[in-house]
Amino acid sequence: MPALKKEQKKVSDQLAEVTDRLDSYQAGCADARLRVEGYLALAAHCHRIDEISDDPKKRQINHAFFTKITLFEDRHIETEYTGAIETILDPANRLHADYWQRHQQLHPAVLGEDALTEDDLNRSLFRVSELGWA
């Protein structure tokens, strides 16, 4: 009987640990979803927000998207995105998101079943741009 109680305690502890990890994962996913939705909403309405914002607010919005903006004399502009925006705009991530949306499962490349090809990425960029993400 003591061996059974010991095993039950072990299983109960493992179940509690898995439950805690799952709760933490779900909270992280919810937080990430809110952040991505916020960035996308900001991007979708950035022109209007820029029109009605004062300079400090515009600077704050720029910091949400860019770590660096370089303006050259010939009017050429180079930008470096923040990590969040870079992740959203990454062609591989966009391909995986599009695949998930269509199939409700991870892209085979995420699972290591095959590698992404340049054609996959180009197709993804085209499909996503049709949705207004590009």
PDB file of C-alpha atoms in Angstrom:
ATOM      1  CA  MET A   1       0.000   0.000   0.000  1.00  0.00           C
ATOM      2  CA  PRO A   2       2.759   2.573   0.740  1.00  0.00           C
ATOM      3  CA  ALA A   3       4.223   1.914  -2.731  1.00  0.00           C
ATOM      4  CA  LEU A   4       0.847   2.714  -4.334  1.00  0.00           C
ATOM      5  CA  LYS A   5       0.503   5.983  -2.361  1.00  0.00           C
ATOM      6  CA  LYS A   6       4.050   6.927  -3.327  1.00  0.00           C
ATOM      7  CA  GLU A   7       3.306   6.270  -7.004  1.00  0.00           C
ATOM      8  CA  GLN A   8       0.015   8.212  -6.781  1.00  0.00           C
ATOM      9  CA  LYS A   9       1.866  11.155  -5.237  1.00  0.00           C
ATOM     10  CA  LYS A  10       4.468  11.018  -8.019  1.00  0.00           C
ATOM     11  CA  VAL A  11       1.780  10.958 -10.739  1.00  0.00           C
ATOM     12  CA  SER A  12      -0.155  13.731  -8.997  1.00  0.00           C
ATOM     13  CA  ASP A  13       2.972  15.911  -8.810  1.00  0.00           C
ATOM     14  CA  GLN A  14       3.747  15.288 -12.474  1.00  0.00           C
ATOM     15  CA  LEU A  15       0.169  16.132 -13.443  1.00  0.00           C
ATOM     16  CA  ALA A  16       0.343  19.370 -11.436  1.00  0.00           C
ATOM     17  CA  GLU A  17       3.619  20.281 -13.155  1.00  0.00           C
ATOM     18  CA  VAL A  18       2.160  19.598 -16.603  1.00  0.00           C
ATOM     19  CA  THR A  19      -0.958  21.604 -15.728  1.00  0.00           C
ATOM     20  CA  ASP A  20       1.181  24.545 -14.561  1.00  0.00           C
ATOM     21  CA  ARG A  21       3.244  24.421 -17.741  1.00  0.00           C
ATOM     22  CA  LEU A  22       0.103  24.253 -19.883  1.00  0.00           C
ATOM     23  CA  ASP A  23      -1.443  27.213 -18.029  1.00  0.00           C
ATOM     24  CA  SER A  24       1.762  29.189 -18.512  1.00  0.00           C
ATOM     25  CA  TYR A  25       1.870  28.289 -22.208  1.00  0.00           C
ATOM     26  CA  GLN A  26      -1.777  29.307 -22.707  1.00  0.00           C
ATOM     27  CA  ALA A  27      -1.205  32.616 -20.918  1.00  0.00           C
ATOM     28  CA  GLY A  28       1.856  33.242 -23.094  1.00  0.00           C
ATOM     29  CA  CYS A  29      -0.111  32.454 -26.246  1.00  0.00           C
ATOM     30  CA  ALA A  30      -2.932  34.781 -25.195  1.00  0.00           C
ATOM     31  CA  ASP A  31      -0.425  37.550 -24.472  1.00  0.00           C
ATOM     32  CA  ALA A  32       1.356  36.992 -27.797  1.00  0.00           C
ATOM     33  CA  ARG A  33      -1.958  37.029 -29.655  1.00  0.00           C
ATOM     34  CA  LEU A  34      -2.945  40.347 -28.048  1.00  0.00           C
ATOM     35  CA  ARG A  35       0.431  41.854 -28.934  1.00  0.00           C
ATOM     36  CA  VAL A  36       0.269  40.685 -32.554  1.00  0.00           C
ATOM     37  CA  GLU A  37      -3.316  41.903 -32.896  1.00  0.00           C
ATOM     38  CA  GLY A  38      -2.253  45.245 -31.425  1.00  0.00           C
ATOM     39  CA  TYR A  39       0.672  45.575 -33.840  1.00  0.00           C
ATOM     40  CA  LEU A  40      -1.532  44.634 -36.799  1.00  0.00           C
ATOM     41  CA  ALA A  41      -4.252  47.100 -35.745  1.00  0.00           C
ATOM     42  CA  LEU A  42      -1.643  49.809 -35.338  1.00  0.00           C
ATOM     43  CA  ALA A  43      -0.195  48.982 -38.761  1.00  0.00           C
ATOM     44  CA  ALA A  44      -3.630  48.878 -40.397  1.00  0.00           C
ATOM     45  CA  HIS A  45      -4.492  52.335 -39.090  1.00  0.00           C
ATOM     46  CA  CYS A  46      -1.039  53.950 -38.904  1.00  0.00           C
ATOM     47  CA  HIS A  47      -1.811  56.615 -41.502  1.00  0.00           C
ATOM     48  CA  ARG A  48      -4.912  57.813 -39.635  1.00  0.00           C
ATOM     49  CA  ILE A  49      -3.121  57.608 -36.277  1.00  0.00           C
ATOM     50  CA  ASP A  50      -0.240  59.633 -37.734  1.00  0.00           C
ATOM     51  CA  GLU A  51      -2.651  62.300 -38.983  1.00  0.00           C
ATOM     52  CA  ILE A  52      -4.220  62.875 -35.569  1.00  0.00           C
ATOM     53  CA  SER A  53      -1.127  62.416 -33.376  1.00  0.00           C
ATOM     54  CA  ASP A  54       1.274  65.007 -32.054  1.00  0.00           C
ATOM     55  CA  ASP A  55       5.046  64.618 -32.520  1.00  0.00           C
ATOM     56  CA  PRO A  56       5.741  62.749 -29.229  1.00  0.00           C
ATOM     57  CA  LYS A  57       2.991  60.226 -30.044  1.00  0.00           C
ATOM     58  CA  LYS A  58       4.322  59.783 -33.587  1.00  0.00           C
ATOM     59  CA  ARG A  59       7.787  59.124 -32.146  1.00  0.00           C
ATOM     60  CA  GLN A  60       6.315  56.537 -29.778  1.00  0.00           C
ATOM     61  CA  ILE A  61       4.501  54.803 -32.645  1.00  0.00           C
ATOM     62  CA  ASN A  62       7.697  54.772 -34.726  1.00  0.00           C
ATOM     63  CA  HIS A  63       9.495  53.087 -31.820  1.00  0.00           C
ATOM     64  CA  ALA A  64       6.856  50.334 -31.872  1.00  0.00           C
ATOM     65  CA  PHE A  65       7.833  49.506 -35.460  1.00  0.00           C
ATOM     66  CA  PHE A  66      11.451  50.556 -35.932  1.00  0.00           C
ATOM     67  CA  THR A  67      14.726  50.421 -34.075  1.00  0.00           C
ATOM     68  CA  LYS A  68      16.352  52.631 -36.701  1.00  0.00           C
ATOM     69  CA  ILE A  69      15.241  54.830 -39.601  1.00  0.00           C
ATOM     70  CA  THR A  70      17.926  56.332 -41.829  1.00  0.00           C
ATOM     71  CA  LEU A  71      17.020  59.106 -44.270  1.00  0.00           C
ATOM     72  CA  PHE A  72      19.531  59.835 -47.021  1.00  0.00           C
ATOM     73  CA  GLU A  73      19.957  63.056 -48.987  1.00  0.00           C
ATOM     74  CA  ASP A  74      18.658  61.380 -52.151  1.00  0.00           C
ATOM     75  CA  ARG A  75      15.405  60.583 -50.257  1.00  0.00           C
ATOM     76  CA  HIS A  76      16.360  56.929 -49.941  1.00  0.00           C
ATOM     77  CA  ILE A  77      15.158  55.426 -46.646  1.00  0.00           C
ATOM     78  CA  GLU A  78      16.541  52.403 -44.795  1.00  0.00           C
ATOM     79  CA  THR A  79      14.775  50.904 -41.805  1.00  0.00           C
ATOM     80  CA  GLU A  80      15.454  48.329 -39.130  1.00  0.00           C
ATOM     81  CA  TYR A  81      12.336  46.794 -37.617  1.00  0.00           C
ATOM     82  CA  THR A  82      11.773  45.911 -33.991  1.00  0.00           C
ATOM     83  CA  GLY A  83      11.888  42.209 -33.169  1.00  0.00           C
ATOM     84  CA  ALA A  84       8.099  41.882 -33.093  1.00  0.00           C
ATOM     85  CA  ILE A  85       7.567  43.484 -36.493  1.00  0.00           C
ATOM     86  CA  GLU A  86      10.508  41.603 -37.992  1.00  0.00           C
ATOM     87  CA  THR A  87       8.950  38.353 -36.760  1.00  0.00           C
ATOM     88  CA  ILE A  88       5.556  39.253 -38.211  1.00  0.00           C
ATOM     89  CA  LEU A  89       7.086  40.205 -41.577  1.00  0.00           C
ATOM     90  CA  ASP A  90       9.428  37.187 -41.771  1.00  0.00           C
ATOM     91  CA  PRO A  91       8.439  35.226 -44.911  1.00  0.00           C
ATOM     92  CA  ALA A  92       8.876  31.829 -43.219  1.00  0.00           C
ATOM     93  CA  ASN A  93       6.663  32.829 -40.306  1.00  0.00           C
ATOM     94  CA  ARG A  94       4.068  34.175 -42.695  1.00  0.00           C
ATOM     95  CA  LEU A  95       4.138  30.913 -44.667  1.00  0.00           C
ATOM     96  CA  HIS A  96       3.606  28.917 -41.477  1.00  0.00           C
ATOM     97  CA  ALA A  97       0.752  31.202 -40.403  1.00  0.00           C
ATOM     98  CA  ASP A  98      -0.924  30.911 -43.800  1.00  0.00           C
ATOM     99  CA  TYR A  99      -0.523  27.123 -43.761  1.00  0.00           C
ATOM    100  CA  TRP A 100      -1.952  26.943 -40.233  1.00  0.00           C
ATOM    101  CA  GLN A 101      -4.903  29.096 -41.238  1.00  0.00           C
ATOM    102  CA  ARG A 102      -5.709  26.802 -44.172  1.00  0.00           C
ATOM    103  CA  HIS A 103      -4.980  23.405 -42.586  1.00  0.00           C
ATOM    104  CA  GLN A 104      -5.212  23.951 -38.807  1.00  0.00           C
ATOM    105  CA  GLN A 105      -1.884  22.179 -38.369  1.00  0.00           C
ATOM    106  CA  LEU A 106       1.780  23.057 -38.360  1.00  0.00           C
ATOM    107  CA  HIS A 107       3.603  23.412 -41.643  1.00  0.00           C
ATOM    108  CA  PRO A 108       5.707  20.295 -42.384  1.00  0.00           C
ATOM    109  CA  ALA A 109       8.894  22.399 -42.248  1.00  0.00           C
ATOM    110  CA  VAL A 110       8.119  23.297 -38.631  1.00  0.00           C
ATOM    111  CA  LEU A 111       7.876  19.613 -37.843  1.00  0.00           C
ATOM    112  CA  GLY A 112      11.166  18.971 -39.624  1.00  0.00           C
ATOM    113  CA  GLU A 113       9.532  16.843 -42.302  1.00  0.00           C
ATOM    114  CA  ASP A 114      10.852  18.968 -45.150  1.00  0.00           C
ATOM    115  CA  ALA A 115      12.646  22.231 -45.704  1.00  0.00           C
ATOM    116  CA  LEU A 116      11.171  25.475 -46.956  1.00  0.00           C
ATOM    117  CA  THR A 117      11.961  26.261 -50.551  1.00  0.00           C
ATOM    118  CA  GLU A 118      12.349  29.678 -52.136  1.00  0.00           C
ATOM    119  CA  ASP A 119       9.167  28.921 -54.104  1.00  0.00           C
ATOM    120  CA  ASP A 120       7.270  28.328 -50.827  1.00  0.00           C
ATOM    121  CA  LEU A 121       8.400  31.703 -49.498  1.00  0.00           C
ATOM    122  CA  ASN A 122       7.547  33.538 -52.727  1.00  0.00           C
ATOM    123  CA  ARG A 123       4.102  31.948 -52.809  1.00  0.00           C
ATOM    124  CA  SER A 124       3.618  32.937 -49.171  1.00  0.00           C
ATOM    125  CA  LEU A 125       4.569  36.550 -49.846  1.00  0.00           C
ATOM    126  CA  PHE A 126       2.072  36.712 -52.683  1.00  0.00           C
ATOM    127  CA  ARG A 127      -0.779  35.156 -50.689  1.00  0.00           C
ATOM    128  CA  VAL A 128      -0.149  37.308 -47.645  1.00  0.00           C
ATOM    129  CA  SER A 129       0.097  40.470 -49.714  1.00  0.00           C
ATOM    130  CA  GLU A 130      -3.351  39.669 -51.106  1.00  0.00           C
ATOM    131  CA  LEU A 131      -4.605  39.778 -47.514  1.00  0.00           C
ATOM    132  CA  GLY A 132      -3.097  43.215 -47.024  1.00  0.00           C
ATOM    133  CA  TRP A 133      -0.246  42.169 -44.724  1.00  0.00           C
ATOM    134  CA  ALA A 134       2.578  43.169 -47.043  1.00  0.00           C
TER     135      ALA A 134
END
